[in-house]
């Protein structure tokens, strides 16, 4: 009887160790049923440093810049497993406005993802064209143009501002309306509806070769993503803030968008 | 009760009822129904997400004529879009907004909006629902923030009840509902009862004179590629040779950023054109005669000039004086008196 009890206890202990082990992620649980969530952490950087508003940074062109606004839309998320199968997040749950001065907005959690090991995330910088021309009552929260879409909407060239960067630079010319040496890059344009316009929607694919987000019913994996604001000023084209201190819905926005297309870098995935 | 009393009571009741009706700001015939005229193509507006109702239409009309949209409550949509001139801004070269500020473009007619694929001279807005946001925010038009308007509406003594009726199940007024109500009113602004319409639909009252018929034939031959279909626009962006320099207003280019688009403007509908002077985006011409003279001998050659206006190396559209008069006679058959005077569309 005593032995029997001891055996049971030993088994229980063994079982606990086993489960806790798998919880640590050293071993993969085989329970791939149900859904889980993934958190994307957008870690804002300026080159090698963390981004701090008001601090000085140097662009690739050698200009000294200080930032006061850094906002962008990310949307249309797709998670990819190592075997290539994809999970597309339902569209309406998947428009996020990230603002540097709103810490909460820099962490985006997407739930309802089928259990599995995902080593890639794809999304677009901006708001897709279908949403940009959808009826007004299908645009809630940050997308509500009547509420100003948090300052991320152009009424005259109707559409969302995808990326908004504002600040100052001693190398920029004096701006007569602000009285400061302002730099201001508001980039949008989704391609138009019946008549075409410039299309500045950029697709991002972030892939890891050696890590995967283990999405399970009870796990909380993170994609830790660096977003380097200085990338907007370089590759492929160096921006000279004297020549181009501002850019809005004009042709130069294509250069700005091509530059920021690679500002997202996957640092690591942790489970 | 004796008979006298009975009659008195009845009389009193009738009087009461009548006076009630008079005070009511929204006395409209209960016939708000959107129909597609048989000579029109299919509409583009997505009615499934915003069906027109009597109460939504009345609300939209009230909003359209309410200066609540402007920052200093000085100007309403209806001040620039006047019913007599098919809801355009007649006799203003470019429209005045708040503080008397001059806009850079002429206010076009607001008619047959449900068929449009884009709005404004530059086509910068793809949906009717989003049009008011542009007017509200434009510093030379109303210079107000939409969210403020929504706040003002929620605080008003009349609007919350009107919105509840138009959009049941709603506690506070939302921006989307404000825009939907305005769209309901504007979608009802259908002009399709000119003499020309009666003519093409074979209805009574559709007789055109010999000159008008000659004008119609000339119009079909010379103008209808751009001013196409019974909407009288193909809704494209084109340069009709109006200026030799577009530095002040590059128009479509400012929306698309494509250099080929410099100087291209949305082809306007010509319905009610008799009532909508001055003409062109910049109000350059006061009369239809001047417009026709432009097409024959005033066309300016710039890189984006439409090839239709430079055929065989010849600038413009050749027309004799008689032909010009015939085209003008035809254009005047597009005047839709019943549209401009429809009591449903007037200031409530």
Coordinates of C-alpha atoms in Angstrom, one line a residue:
Chain A
X1 CA 0.0 0.0 0.0
X2 CA 2.8 2.4 1.0
X3 CA 4.7 1.5 -2.0
X4 CA 1.8 2.1 -4.2
X5 CA 1.3 5.6 -2.7
X6 CA 4.9 6.4 -3.1
X7 CA 4.8 5.3 -6.7
X8 CA 1.8 7.5 -7.4
X9 CA 3.6 10.5 -5.8
X10 CA 6.7 9.8 -7.8
X11 CA 4.7 9.6 -11.0
X12 CA 2.9 12.9 -10.1
X13 CA 6.3 14.6 -9.5
X14 CA 7.6 13.2 -12.8
X15 CA 4.6 14.4 -14.6
X16 CA 4.9 17.9 -13.2
X17 CA 8.5 18.2 -14.2
X18 CA 7.6 17.0 -17.7
X19 CA 4.8 19.5 -18.2
X20 CA 6.8 22.4 -16.7
X21 CA 9.6 21.5 -19.0
X22 CA 7.5 21.7 -22.1
X23 CA 6.0 25.0 -20.8
X24 CA 9.5 26.5 -20.9
X25 CA 9.5 25.8 -24.6
X26 CA 12.5 23.5 -24.6
X27 CA 10.3 20.9 -25.9
X28 CA 7.4 21.3 -28.2
X29 CA 3.9 20.5 -26.9
X30 CA 2.2 18.4 -29.4
X31 CA -1.2 19.9 -28.6
X32 CA -1.7 21.9 -31.8
X33 CA -5.4 22.4 -31.4
X34 CA -7.2 25.7 -30.7
X35 CA -5.8 29.1 -31.2
X36 CA -3.4 31.5 -29.4
X37 CA -2.1 35.0 -29.7
X38 CA 1.1 36.7 -30.8
X39 CA 2.4 40.1 -29.6
X40 CA 4.3 42.3 -31.9
X41 CA 6.6 44.7 -30.0
X42 CA 7.6 47.7 -32.0
X43 CA 10.8 48.9 -30.5
X44 CA 11.6 52.3 -31.9
X45 CA 15.3 53.0 -32.6
X46 CA 17.3 55.7 -34.2
X47 CA 20.3 53.8 -35.6
X48 CA 22.0 52.1 -32.7
X49 CA 20.2 54.1 -30.0
X50 CA 16.7 53.9 -28.6
X51 CA 14.5 56.6 -30.0
X52 CA 13.9 59.5 -27.6
X53 CA 12.0 62.6 -28.7
X54 CA 14.0 65.7 -28.5
X55 CA 17.4 63.9 -28.6
X56 CA 19.8 64.6 -31.5
X57 CA 20.6 61.9 -34.1
X58 CA 22.6 62.0 -37.3
X59 CA 21.2 60.9 -40.6
X60 CA 23.1 59.1 -43.3
X61 CA 23.4 62.4 -45.1
X62 CA 25.1 63.9 -42.0
X63 CA 22.2 66.1 -40.9
X64 CA 21.4 66.5 -37.3
X65 CA 17.8 65.7 -36.6
X66 CA 15.4 65.8 -33.6
X67 CA 12.0 64.2 -33.6
X68 CA 8.7 65.1 -32.1
X69 CA 6.3 62.8 -34.0
X70 CA 6.6 59.2 -35.2
X71 CA 3.3 57.6 -36.1
X72 CA 2.5 54.8 -38.6
X73 CA -0.2 52.4 -39.6
X74 CA 0.5 48.7 -39.9
X75 CA -2.2 46.4 -41.2
X76 CA -3.0 43.2 -43.1
X77 CA -1.0 40.7 -41.0
X78 CA -0.2 37.3 -42.2
X79 CA 1.7 34.7 -40.1
X80 CA 3.7 32.0 -41.8
X81 CA 4.8 28.6 -40.5
X82 CA 8.1 27.1 -41.3
X83 CA 6.4 24.7 -43.7
X84 CA 5.1 27.7 -45.6
X85 CA 1.4 27.5 -44.6
X86 CA 0.0 30.9 -43.9
X87 CA -2.6 32.3 -41.5
X88 CA -4.2 35.6 -42.7
X89 CA -5.6 37.6 -39.8
X90 CA -9.2 38.7 -40.5
X91 CA -8.9 42.1 -42.1
X92 CA -11.1 44.0 -39.7
X93 CA -9.1 43.0 -36.7
X94 CA -5.9 44.1 -38.2
X95 CA -5.4 47.9 -38.5
X96 CA -3.1 49.3 -36.0
X97 CA -1.9 52.9 -35.5
X98 CA 1.5 52.9 -33.7
X99 CA 2.6 56.1 -32.1
X100 CA 5.9 56.6 -30.4
X101 CA 4.5 58.8 -27.7
X102 CA 1.8 56.2 -26.8
X103 CA 3.7 53.2 -25.3
X104 CA 0.6 51.0 -25.3
X105 CA 0.2 51.4 -29.1
X106 CA 3.7 50.0 -29.6
X107 CA 2.6 46.6 -28.5
X108 CA 0.1 45.0 -30.8
X109 CA -1.5 41.7 -29.8
X110 CA -3.3 39.6 -32.4
X111 CA -5.3 36.6 -31.1
X112 CA -7.2 33.8 -32.8
X113 CA -4.1 32.5 -34.5
X114 CA -4.3 28.7 -35.1
X115 CA -1.7 26.8 -32.9
X116 CA 1.5 26.2 -34.7
X117 CA 5.1 27.4 -35.0
X118 CA 5.4 30.6 -36.9
X119 CA 8.7 32.0 -38.0
X120 CA 7.6 34.8 -40.3
X121 CA 5.2 37.7 -40.1
X122 CA 4.1 39.8 -43.1
X123 CA 2.2 43.0 -43.0
X124 CA 1.9 46.3 -44.9
X125 CA 2.9 49.8 -43.8
X126 CA -0.2 51.8 -44.3
X127 CA -3.9 51.1 -45.0
X128 CA -4.9 49.0 -48.1
X129 CA -6.8 50.5 -50.9
X130 CA -10.0 48.6 -50.3
X131 CA -10.2 50.0 -46.7
X132 CA -9.3 53.4 -48.0
X133 CA -12.4 53.5 -50.2
X134 CA -14.8 51.6 -47.9
X135 CA -18.1 53.1 -46.6
X136 CA -17.6 55.3 -43.5
X137 CA -19.3 53.1 -41.1
X138 CA -16.8 50.3 -41.8
X139 CA -14.0 52.5 -40.4
X140 CA -14.0 52.5 -36.7
X141 CA -11.5 53.9 -34.1
X142 CA -8.2 54.9 -35.5
X143 CA -9.6 54.6 -39.0
X144 CA -12.6 57.0 -38.4
X145 CA -12.0 59.9 -40.8
X146 CA -14.8 62.0 -39.2
X147 CA -12.9 61.8 -35.9
X148 CA -9.8 62.8 -37.8
X149 CA -8.2 59.3 -37.7
X150 CA -5.9 60.7 -35.1
X151 CA -4.4 63.2 -37.5
X152 CA -3.5 60.4 -39.9
X153 CA -6.0 61.3 -42.6
X154 CA -6.0 63.7 -45.6
X155 CA -9.5 65.0 -46.5
X156 CA -8.5 66.7 -49.7
X157 CA -6.6 63.8 -51.2
X158 CA -8.8 61.4 -49.4
X159 CA -6.8 58.7 -47.7
X160 CA -4.8 57.8 -44.7
X161 CA -1.3 59.1 -43.9
X162 CA 0.7 55.9 -43.6
X163 CA 3.8 57.3 -41.8
X164 CA 4.1 60.6 -40.1
X165 CA 7.5 61.9 -39.0
X166 CA 8.0 65.4 -37.7
X167 CA 10.9 67.2 -36.0
X168 CA 13.5 69.8 -36.5
X169 CA 17.0 70.1 -37.9
X170 CA 19.6 72.9 -37.8
X171 CA 20.4 72.0 -41.5
X172 CA 16.7 72.5 -42.6
X173 CA 15.6 75.9 -43.9
X174 CA 13.6 78.1 -41.7
X175 CA 9.9 77.3 -42.2
X176 CA 7.8 80.4 -42.5
X177 CA 4.6 78.9 -41.1
X178 CA 6.2 77.3 -38.0
X179 CA 9.0 79.8 -37.5
X180 CA 11.3 76.8 -36.9
X181 CA 13.7 74.7 -38.9
X182 CA 11.0 72.1 -39.4
X183 CA 11.3 68.7 -41.0
X184 CA 8.0 67.1 -41.8
X185 CA 7.4 63.9 -43.8
X186 CA 3.7 62.8 -44.1
X187 CA 3.5 59.8 -46.5
X188 CA 0.3 58.3 -47.9
X189 CA -1.4 57.5 -51.2
X190 CA -2.9 54.1 -51.8
X191 CA -3.0 54.0 -55.6
X192 CA -6.4 55.6 -56.3
X193 CA -9.7 54.0 -57.2
X194 CA -11.0 54.5 -60.7
X195 CA -8.1 56.8 -61.6
X196 CA -4.6 55.8 -60.5
X197 CA -2.4 57.8 -58.2
X198 CA 1.0 57.0 -56.8
X199 CA 0.9 53.9 -54.6
X200 CA 3.1 54.1 -51.5
X201 CA 1.8 51.0 -49.8
X202 CA 4.8 48.9 -48.7
X203 CA 4.9 45.3 -47.8
X204 CA 7.1 44.0 -45.0
X205 CA 8.3 40.4 -44.5
X206 CA 10.1 39.6 -41.3
X207 CA 11.6 36.1 -41.2
X208 CA 13.6 34.2 -38.7
X209 CA 15.8 31.2 -39.6
X210 CA 16.3 29.8 -36.2
X211 CA 13.4 30.9 -34.0
X212 CA 9.7 30.4 -34.2
X213 CA 6.8 31.8 -32.3
X214 CA 5.1 28.7 -30.7
X215 CA 1.5 29.7 -30.7
X216 CA -0.6 27.5 -28.4
X217 CA -3.7 28.0 -26.3
X218 CA -1.7 29.2 -23.3
X219 CA 1.5 30.7 -24.7
X220 CA 2.3 34.4 -25.3
X221 CA 5.1 34.5 -28.0
X222 CA 6.5 37.9 -29.0
X223 CA 8.0 39.1 -32.2
X224 CA 10.5 41.8 -31.1
X225 CA 10.7 44.2 -34.0
X226 CA 13.2 47.1 -34.3
X227 CA 11.8 50.1 -36.2
X228 CA 14.6 52.4 -37.1
X229 CA 13.4 55.9 -37.9
X230 CA 16.7 56.9 -39.4
X231 CA 16.1 54.3 -42.2
X232 CA 13.6 56.7 -43.6
X233 CA 16.5 59.0 -44.4
X234 CA 18.5 56.5 -46.4
X235 CA 18.6 53.4 -48.6
X236 CA 18.0 53.6 -51.4
X237 CA 18.1 57.4 -51.4
X238 CA 19.8 59.7 -48.8
X239 CA 17.5 62.5 -47.8
X240 CA 19.1 65.9 -47.5
X241 CA 16.9 67.9 -45.1
X242 CA 18.0 71.2 -46.6
X243 CA 16.8 70.2 -50.1
X244 CA 13.8 68.2 -48.9
X245 CA 12.7 69.4 -45.4
X246 CA 9.1 68.3 -46.0
X247 CA 7.2 65.8 -48.1
X248 CA 3.5 65.3 -48.3
X249 CA 1.3 63.8 -51.0
X250 CA 3.8 64.8 -53.8
X251 CA 6.1 62.8 -56.0
X252 CA 9.0 63.0 -53.4
X253 CA 6.9 60.8 -51.1
X254 CA 7.8 57.8 -53.3
X255 CA 11.4 58.3 -52.2
X256 CA 10.5 58.6 -48.6
X257 CA 8.3 55.4 -48.8
X258 CA 11.0 53.4 -50.5
X259 CA 13.4 54.5 -47.8
X260 CA 11.2 53.5 -44.9
X261 CA 10.1 50.2 -46.5
X262 CA 13.1 48.6 -44.8
X263 CA 12.8 50.3 -41.4
X264 CA 11.3 47.2 -39.8
X265 CA 13.9 44.6 -38.6
X266 CA 13.1 41.4 -36.7
X267 CA 15.4 41.4 -33.7
X268 CA 14.2 38.1 -32.2
X269 CA 11.3 36.0 -31.4
X270 CA 10.7 34.9 -27.8
X271 CA 8.2 32.5 -26.4
Chain B
X1 CA -72.4 68.8 -26.2
X2 CA -74.5 70.9 -28.5
X3 CA -73.8 71.2 -32.2
X4 CA -72.2 74.6 -31.9
X5 CA -69.8 73.4 -29.4
X6 CA -69.0 70.4 -31.5
X7 CA -68.3 72.5 -34.5
X8 CA -66.2 74.8 -32.4
X9 CA -64.2 71.9 -31.1
X10 CA -63.6 70.5 -34.5
X11 CA -62.6 73.9 -35.9
X12 CA -60.3 74.3 -33.0
X13 CA -58.7 70.9 -33.5
X14 CA -58.2 71.6 -37.2
X15 CA -56.6 75.0 -36.4
X16 CA -54.4 73.4 -33.8
X17 CA -53.3 70.8 -36.3
X18 CA -52.7 73.2 -39.0
X19 CA -50.7 75.5 -36.8
X20 CA -48.7 72.6 -35.6
X21 CA -47.8 71.7 -39.1
X22 CA -46.7 75.2 -39.9
X23 CA -44.3 75.3 -37.0
X24 CA -42.9 71.9 -38.0
X25 CA -39.6 72.8 -39.8
X26 CA -39.8 69.7 -42.0
X27 CA -42.9 69.8 -44.1
X28 CA -42.0 67.6 -47.1
X29 CA -44.0 65.4 -49.2
X30 CA -43.4 61.8 -48.1
X31 CA -41.9 60.7 -51.4
X32 CA -38.3 60.4 -50.8
X33 CA -37.3 57.6 -53.1
X34 CA -34.3 57.1 -55.2
X35 CA -35.0 55.9 -58.7
X36 CA -32.6 55.4 -61.6
X37 CA -33.8 57.3 -64.7
X38 CA -34.0 55.0 -67.7
X39 CA -31.5 56.9 -69.7
X40 CA -28.8 56.7 -67.0
X41 CA -26.2 54.1 -66.3
X42 CA -26.2 52.2 -63.0
X43 CA -25.3 54.3 -60.0
X44 CA -21.9 53.8 -58.3
X45 CA -22.9 54.7 -54.7
X46 CA -23.1 51.8 -52.3
X47 CA -26.7 52.2 -51.2
X48 CA -26.6 48.9 -49.3
X49 CA -24.5 50.6 -46.6
X50 CA -26.6 53.7 -46.5
X51 CA -30.2 53.4 -47.8
X52 CA -32.1 56.6 -48.2
X53 CA -35.0 57.0 -45.7
X54 CA -37.4 59.9 -45.2
X55 CA -35.9 60.8 -41.8
X56 CA -32.3 60.4 -43.0
X57 CA -33.0 62.6 -46.0
X58 CA -34.6 65.3 -43.9
X59 CA -31.7 65.2 -41.5
X60 CA -29.3 65.5 -44.3
X61 CA -31.1 68.4 -45.8
X62 CA -31.1 70.2 -42.5
X63 CA -27.4 69.6 -42.1
X64 CA -26.8 70.9 -45.6
X65 CA -28.4 74.2 -44.8
X66 CA -26.9 74.6 -41.3
X67 CA -23.9 76.8 -40.8
X68 CA -23.0 74.5 -37.8
X69 CA -20.3 73.1 -40.2
X70 CA -18.3 76.2 -40.3
X71 CA -15.9 77.3 -37.5
X72 CA -17.6 80.6 -37.0
X73 CA -21.1 79.4 -37.9
X74 CA -21.2 81.8 -40.8
X75 CA -21.6 79.6 -43.8
X76 CA -23.5 76.4 -44.7
X77 CA -23.1 74.0 -47.6
X78 CA -26.2 75.5 -49.2
X79 CA -24.6 79.0 -49.2
X80 CA -22.1 77.8 -51.8
X81 CA -24.3 75.2 -53.4
X82 CA -27.4 77.0 -54.4
X83 CA -30.5 75.2 -55.6
X84 CA -31.3 77.7 -58.4
X85 CA -28.0 76.9 -60.1
X86 CA -28.2 73.2 -59.7
X87 CA -26.4 73.6 -56.3
X88 CA -23.4 75.3 -57.8
X89 CA -22.1 78.8 -56.8
X90 CA -23.5 81.0 -59.5
X91 CA -21.8 84.3 -60.4
X92 CA -18.8 83.6 -58.2
X93 CA -15.6 83.1 -60.1
X94 CA -14.2 81.1 -57.2
X95 CA -16.2 80.5 -54.1
X96 CA -16.0 82.6 -51.0
X97 CA -15.7 80.8 -47.7
X98 CA -15.5 82.0 -44.1
X99 CA -13.8 85.4 -43.6
X100 CA -14.6 86.0 -47.2
X101 CA -11.6 84.0 -48.2
X102 CA -11.5 83.1 -51.8
X103 CA -11.1 79.4 -52.8
X104 CA -9.0 78.7 -55.9
X105 CA -11.7 76.8 -57.7
X106 CA -15.3 77.3 -58.8
X107 CA -18.0 75.4 -56.9
X108 CA -19.4 72.8 -59.2
X109 CA -23.1 71.7 -59.4
X110 CA -24.1 69.1 -56.8
X111 CA -26.3 66.9 -59.0
X112 CA -26.4 63.2 -59.9
X113 CA -23.7 62.5 -57.3
X114 CA -24.8 58.8 -56.9
X115 CA -23.2 58.1 -60.3
X116 CA -19.9 59.6 -59.7
X117 CA -16.6 57.8 -59.4
X118 CA -14.7 60.7 -57.8
X119 CA -15.4 64.1 -56.5
X120 CA -13.8 67.6 -56.8
X121 CA -12.0 69.1 -59.8
X122 CA -9.0 67.0 -59.0
X123 CA -10.8 63.8 -58.1
X124 CA -9.1 63.8 -54.7
X125 CA -12.1 62.1 -53.0
X126 CA -13.4 58.8 -54.1
X127 CA -16.6 58.5 -52.0
X128 CA -19.5 60.9 -51.6
X129 CA -19.5 60.1 -47.8
X130 CA -16.0 61.6 -47.5
X131 CA -16.7 64.8 -49.5
X132 CA -18.0 66.9 -46.5
X133 CA -14.8 66.2 -44.6
X134 CA -12.9 68.1 -47.3
X135 CA -15.3 71.0 -47.3
X136 CA -15.4 71.2 -43.5
X137 CA -11.6 71.1 -43.1
X138 CA -10.7 73.4 -46.0
X139 CA -9.5 76.7 -44.5
X140 CA -11.0 78.7 -47.3
X141 CA -14.3 76.9 -47.1
X142 CA -15.5 76.1 -43.5
X143 CA -12.2 75.8 -41.6
X144 CA -13.7 73.5 -39.0
X145 CA -12.6 70.1 -37.5
X146 CA -15.2 67.4 -38.2
X147 CA -14.9 66.1 -34.6
X148 CA -15.9 69.5 -33.4
X149 CA -19.0 69.5 -35.6
X150 CA -20.0 66.1 -34.1
X151 CA -19.6 67.6 -30.6
X152 CA -21.7 70.6 -31.6
X153 CA -24.4 68.3 -33.0
X154 CA -24.5 66.2 -29.8
X155 CA -25.0 69.4 -27.8
X156 CA -27.7 70.8 -30.0
X157 CA -31.4 70.8 -28.9
X158 CA -32.7 69.4 -32.2
X159 CA -30.2 67.1 -33.7
X160 CA -30.0 64.2 -31.2
X161 CA -33.7 63.4 -31.7
X162 CA -33.4 63.7 -35.5
X163 CA -30.4 61.4 -35.6
X164 CA -32.1 58.9 -33.3
X165 CA -35.0 58.8 -35.7
X166 CA -32.8 58.5 -38.8
X167 CA -30.3 56.0 -37.3
X168 CA -32.2 54.0 -34.7
X169 CA -30.3 52.3 -31.9
X170 CA -27.8 55.1 -31.5
X171 CA -26.9 56.9 -28.3
X172 CA -24.6 59.6 -29.4
X173 CA -24.2 61.1 -32.8
X174 CA -21.3 59.7 -34.7
X175 CA -19.3 61.3 -37.5
X176 CA -20.2 58.4 -39.8
X177 CA -23.9 59.0 -39.3
X178 CA -23.5 62.7 -39.9
X179 CA -21.7 61.9 -43.2
X180 CA -24.3 59.3 -44.2
X181 CA -27.2 61.8 -43.6
X182 CA -25.5 64.3 -45.8
X183 CA -25.0 61.7 -48.5
X184 CA -28.7 60.7 -48.3
X185 CA -29.7 64.3 -49.1
X186 CA -27.1 64.7 -51.9
X187 CA -27.9 61.3 -53.4
X188 CA -31.5 62.5 -53.8
X189 CA -30.3 65.5 -55.9
X190 CA -31.0 63.8 -59.2
X191 CA -31.5 66.0 -62.3
X192 CA -33.1 64.0 -65.1
X193 CA -36.1 65.9 -66.1
X194 CA -34.9 68.4 -68.6
X195 CA -36.5 68.8 -72.0
X196 CA -33.6 66.7 -73.4
X197 CA -34.4 63.9 -71.0
X198 CA -38.1 63.9 -72.1
X199 CA -36.9 63.8 -75.7
X200 CA -34.5 60.8 -75.3
X201 CA -37.1 58.9 -73.2
X202 CA -39.8 59.6 -75.7
X203 CA -42.0 61.3 -73.1
X204 CA -44.4 64.2 -73.6
X205 CA -42.8 67.6 -73.4
X206 CA -39.8 66.2 -75.2
X207 CA -39.9 68.2 -78.4
X208 CA -36.6 69.7 -79.6
X209 CA -36.5 72.4 -82.4
X210 CA -34.5 71.9 -85.6
X211 CA -31.7 74.0 -84.2
X212 CA -31.6 72.1 -81.0
X213 CA -31.5 68.8 -82.9
X214 CA -28.7 70.1 -85.1
X215 CA -26.9 71.1 -81.9
X216 CA -27.4 67.7 -80.4
X217 CA -25.9 66.0 -83.5
X218 CA -22.9 68.4 -83.4
X219 CA -22.5 67.8 -79.7
X220 CA -22.4 64.0 -80.3
X221 CA -19.8 64.4 -83.0
X222 CA -17.5 67.0 -81.3
X223 CA -18.0 66.9 -77.6
X224 CA -19.4 63.6 -76.4
X225 CA -16.2 61.7 -76.1
X226 CA -15.5 63.7 -73.0
X227 CA -19.0 64.9 -72.0
X228 CA -20.2 61.4 -72.4
X229 CA -23.4 59.5 -71.7
X230 CA -26.5 61.2 -70.3
X231 CA -24.5 62.2 -67.3
X232 CA -22.5 64.4 -69.8
X233 CA -19.1 63.4 -68.4
X234 CA -16.9 60.4 -68.8
X235 CA -15.6 61.2 -65.4
X236 CA -12.0 61.3 -66.6
X237 CA -9.4 64.0 -66.0
X238 CA -8.4 65.9 -69.1
X239 CA -6.8 69.1 -70.2
X240 CA -9.1 71.0 -72.5
X241 CA -6.6 73.7 -73.2
X242 CA -8.0 76.2 -70.7
X243 CA -4.6 77.7 -69.7
X244 CA -1.1 77.9 -71.0
X245 CA 0.5 77.7 -67.5
X246 CA -0.8 75.5 -64.7
X247 CA 1.7 76.7 -62.0
X248 CA -1.1 78.1 -59.8
X249 CA -3.2 74.9 -60.0
X250 CA -1.8 71.7 -61.3
X251 CA -5.0 69.9 -60.3
X252 CA -5.0 66.2 -60.9
X253 CA -1.3 66.1 -60.6
X254 CA -1.6 67.3 -57.0
X255 CA -3.5 64.1 -56.2
X256 CA -1.8 61.5 -58.4
X257 CA 1.8 63.0 -58.5
X258 CA 2.1 61.8 -62.1
X259 CA 3.6 64.6 -64.3
X260 CA 1.3 63.7 -67.2
X261 CA -1.6 64.9 -65.0
X262 CA -0.5 68.5 -64.7
X263 CA -3.4 70.7 -65.9
X264 CA -5.9 67.9 -66.0
X265 CA -9.3 68.6 -64.5
X266 CA -12.4 66.4 -64.0
X267 CA -14.7 66.7 -67.0
X268 CA -17.8 68.4 -65.7
X269 CA -21.3 67.4 -66.4
X270 CA -23.1 69.8 -68.6
X271 CA -26.6 69.3 -67.1
X272 CA -28.1 72.6 -66.1
X273 CA -25.1 74.4 -67.6
X274 CA -27.2 77.4 -68.6
X275 CA -27.6 78.0 -64.9
X276 CA -24.0 77.5 -63.7
X277 CA -21.9 80.4 -65.0
X278 CA -19.1 81.2 -64.7
X279 CA -17.6 78.3 -66.5
X280 CA -14.4 76.1 -66.0
X281 CA -12.6 75.3 -62.8
X282 CA -11.3 78.9 -62.5
X283 CA -14.5 80.6 -63.7
X284 CA -12.7 82.0 -66.7
X285 CA -15.8 82.4 -68.9
X286 CA -19.1 84.1 -68.1
X287 CA -21.1 82.9 -71.1
X288 CA -21.6 79.8 -73.1
X289 CA -20.6 81.8 -76.2
X290 CA -17.2 82.4 -74.6
X291 CA -16.9 78.7 -73.9
X292 CA -17.6 77.8 -77.5
X293 CA -15.2 80.4 -78.7
X294 CA -12.6 78.8 -76.4
X295 CA -13.1 75.4 -78.1
X296 CA -12.8 76.9 -81.6
X297 CA -10.1 79.4 -81.2
X298 CA -8.8 79.7 -77.6
X299 CA -7.3 76.3 -76.9
X300 CA -3.8 76.5 -75.4
X301 CA -1.1 74.0 -76.4
X302 CA 0.6 72.4 -73.4
X303 CA 2.2 69.0 -73.0
X304 CA -0.9 67.4 -71.4
X305 CA -3.4 68.9 -73.8
X306 CA -6.0 66.3 -74.8
X307 CA -5.2 64.8 -78.2
X308 CA -8.9 65.3 -79.2
X309 CA -8.2 69.0 -79.1
X310 CA -5.2 68.8 -81.4
X311 CA -6.2 66.6 -84.3
X312 CA -4.1 66.7 -87.4
X313 CA -1.9 69.3 -85.8
X314 CA -4.9 71.7 -85.7
X315 CA -5.7 73.2 -82.3
X316 CA -9.3 73.3 -81.1
X317 CA -12.6 72.1 -82.6
X318 CA -13.6 73.8 -85.8
X319 CA -17.2 75.1 -85.7
X320 CA -19.0 77.8 -87.6
X321 CA -20.9 80.6 -85.8
X322 CA -24.2 79.0 -86.7
X323 CA -23.0 75.6 -85.4
X324 CA -21.9 77.3 -82.1
X325 CA -25.4 78.7 -81.7
X326 CA -26.9 75.4 -82.4
X327 CA -24.8 73.7 -79.8
X328 CA -25.7 76.4 -77.3
X329 CA -29.4 75.9 -78.1
X330 CA -28.9 72.2 -77.4
X331 CA -27.1 72.8 -74.1
X332 CA -30.0 74.9 -72.9
X333 CA -32.3 71.9 -73.3
X334 CA -30.4 70.4 -70.4
X335 CA -31.9 72.9 -68.0
X336 CA -34.1 71.0 -65.5
X337 CA -36.4 73.6 -64.0
X338 CA -38.2 71.0 -61.8
X339 CA -34.8 70.1 -60.2
X340 CA -33.9 73.6 -59.2
X341 CA -37.3 74.3 -57.8
X342 CA -38.1 70.9 -56.2
X343 CA -39.6 71.9 -52.8
X344 CA -38.0 68.8 -51.2
X345 CA -34.5 70.2 -51.8
X346 CA -35.0 73.7 -50.5
X347 CA -33.9 75.2 -47.2
X348 CA -36.3 73.6 -44.6

